[in-house]
Structure formats: structure tokens, C-alpha cells
XYZ file of C-alpha atoms in Angstrom:
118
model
C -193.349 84.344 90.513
C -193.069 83.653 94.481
C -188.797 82.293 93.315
C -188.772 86.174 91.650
C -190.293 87.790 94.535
C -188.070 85.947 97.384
C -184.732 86.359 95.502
C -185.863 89.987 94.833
C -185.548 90.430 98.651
C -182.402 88.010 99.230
C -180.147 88.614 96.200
C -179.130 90.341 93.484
C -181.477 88.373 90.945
C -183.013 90.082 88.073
C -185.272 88.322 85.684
C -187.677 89.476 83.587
C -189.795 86.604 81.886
C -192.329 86.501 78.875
C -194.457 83.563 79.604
C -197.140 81.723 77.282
C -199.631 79.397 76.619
C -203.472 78.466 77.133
C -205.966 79.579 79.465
C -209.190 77.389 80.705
C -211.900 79.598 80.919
C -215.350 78.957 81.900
C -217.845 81.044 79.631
C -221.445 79.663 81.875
C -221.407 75.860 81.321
C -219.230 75.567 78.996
C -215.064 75.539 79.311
C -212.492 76.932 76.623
C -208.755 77.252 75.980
C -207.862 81.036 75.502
C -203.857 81.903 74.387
C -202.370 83.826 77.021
C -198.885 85.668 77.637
C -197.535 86.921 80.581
C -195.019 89.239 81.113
C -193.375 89.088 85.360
C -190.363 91.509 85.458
C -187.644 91.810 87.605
C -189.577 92.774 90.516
C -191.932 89.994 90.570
C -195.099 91.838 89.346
C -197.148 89.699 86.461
C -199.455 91.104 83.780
C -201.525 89.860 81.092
C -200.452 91.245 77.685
C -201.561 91.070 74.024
C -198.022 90.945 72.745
C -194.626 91.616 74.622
C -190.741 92.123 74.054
C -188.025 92.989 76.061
C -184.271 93.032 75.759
C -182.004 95.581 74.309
C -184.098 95.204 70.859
C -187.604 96.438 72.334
C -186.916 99.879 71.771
C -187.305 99.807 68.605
C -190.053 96.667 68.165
C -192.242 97.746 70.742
C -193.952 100.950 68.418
C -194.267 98.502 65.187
C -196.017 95.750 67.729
C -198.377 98.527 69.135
C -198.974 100.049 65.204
C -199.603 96.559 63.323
C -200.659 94.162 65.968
C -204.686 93.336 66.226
C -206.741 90.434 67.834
C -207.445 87.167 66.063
C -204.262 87.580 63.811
C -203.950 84.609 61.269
C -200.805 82.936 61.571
C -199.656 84.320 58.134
C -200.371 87.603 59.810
C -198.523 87.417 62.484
C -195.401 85.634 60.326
C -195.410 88.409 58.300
C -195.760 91.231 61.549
C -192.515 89.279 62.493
C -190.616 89.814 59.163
C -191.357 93.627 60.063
C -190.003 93.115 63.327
C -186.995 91.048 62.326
C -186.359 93.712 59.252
C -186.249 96.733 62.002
C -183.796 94.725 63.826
C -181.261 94.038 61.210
C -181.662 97.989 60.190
C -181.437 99.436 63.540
C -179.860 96.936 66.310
C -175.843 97.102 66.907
C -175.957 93.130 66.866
C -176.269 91.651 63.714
C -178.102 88.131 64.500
C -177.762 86.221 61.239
C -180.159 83.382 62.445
C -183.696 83.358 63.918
C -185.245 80.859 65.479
C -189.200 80.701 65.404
C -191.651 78.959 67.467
C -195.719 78.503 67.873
C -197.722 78.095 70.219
C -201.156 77.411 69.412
C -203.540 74.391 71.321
C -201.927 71.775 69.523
C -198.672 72.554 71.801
C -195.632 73.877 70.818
C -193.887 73.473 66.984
C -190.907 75.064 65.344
C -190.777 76.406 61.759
C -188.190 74.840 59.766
C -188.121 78.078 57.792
C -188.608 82.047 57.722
C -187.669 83.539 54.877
C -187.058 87.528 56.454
């Protein structure tokens, strides 16, 4: 955030990042891991989000994340919330990305899925 921030004032740098993984959180005595995403835009601002997007394509995912998406999703859930997304894509989006590439990130680190059938 502070390299967004001091390029923001020194250079024509843009970035806009979605950022995620676990949280330790202390709930009285006892600590947890809580999933957490970030979103820090261009101008070096950072929020905590439930779900993000951005890019050319988040027109048009943004509504179907805000309609289907609720807390404590199963990961079948949210595999199948992202065949909606994907599906909107290929319908409305000028380019037609044949190939998807699909990762998780849960507390047992980071894994991709050999396959998505969309």
C-alpha cells in the first residue's frame, strides 16, 4: 500500500489490486484464522470486501456477485457462483477467453483445480 501511495504522488502508476488470504483474530482468549480479501485501488486506499472484481469484465459480474453471493458459501457453492460468472462472460464480454484458470484459497494454503467444467 505505502509503494501505491508514493508512486501515486511520483509517477504515473496505476494499480488496482485484489488481495487475499487469512486473518488472526483474537475472539477473548482464544485466536482464529478468518479468510479475508482486500481490494487497494489505484489511489492507494484499502478496504475489506466480501467478494471483489475489477477489470473490463466487472461490469457485468459485479450485479450476479451482489445477487447470488452469501456468507459461509460451500466450495461447491461458490464453484458453481463462478460457472455463472464465467457463463456471463462468454455471453457478454468482447474477449472471448477460451481458458480459465482457477485457484483456492482456504487455510490449507493455496491449490489449483485441475478442472472446471463451465
Amino acid at each position: 500500500r505505502r509503494q501505491l501511495a508514493t508512486a501515486l504522488r511520483k509517477g504515473p502508476y496505476q494499480c488496482d489490486l485484489l488481495i487475499g488470504g487469512f486473518d488472526h483474530m483474537l475472539e477473548g482468549s482464544t485466536a482464529r484464522s478468518v479468510p479475508a480479501l482486500y481490494y487497494i485501488d489505484y489511489l492507494a486506499s484499502m478496504n475489506r470486501l466480501d467478494f471483489g472484481v475489477h477489470g473490463y469484465g466487472s461490469n457485468f459480474i459485479l450485479g450476479i456477485l451482489d445477487k447470488y453471493y452469501k456468507p459461509g458459501m460451500t466450495l461447491e457453492e461458490a464453484l458453481q457462483l463462478l460457472r455463472i460468472c464465467i457463463s456471463e462472460l462468454k455471453t457478454r464480454f468482447i474477449i472471448k477467453a477460451p481458458l480459465f484458470t482457477i485457484k483456492v484459497v482456504d487455510r490449507d494454503g493455496v491449490r489449483t483445480l485441475e478442472s472446471l467444467t463451465v
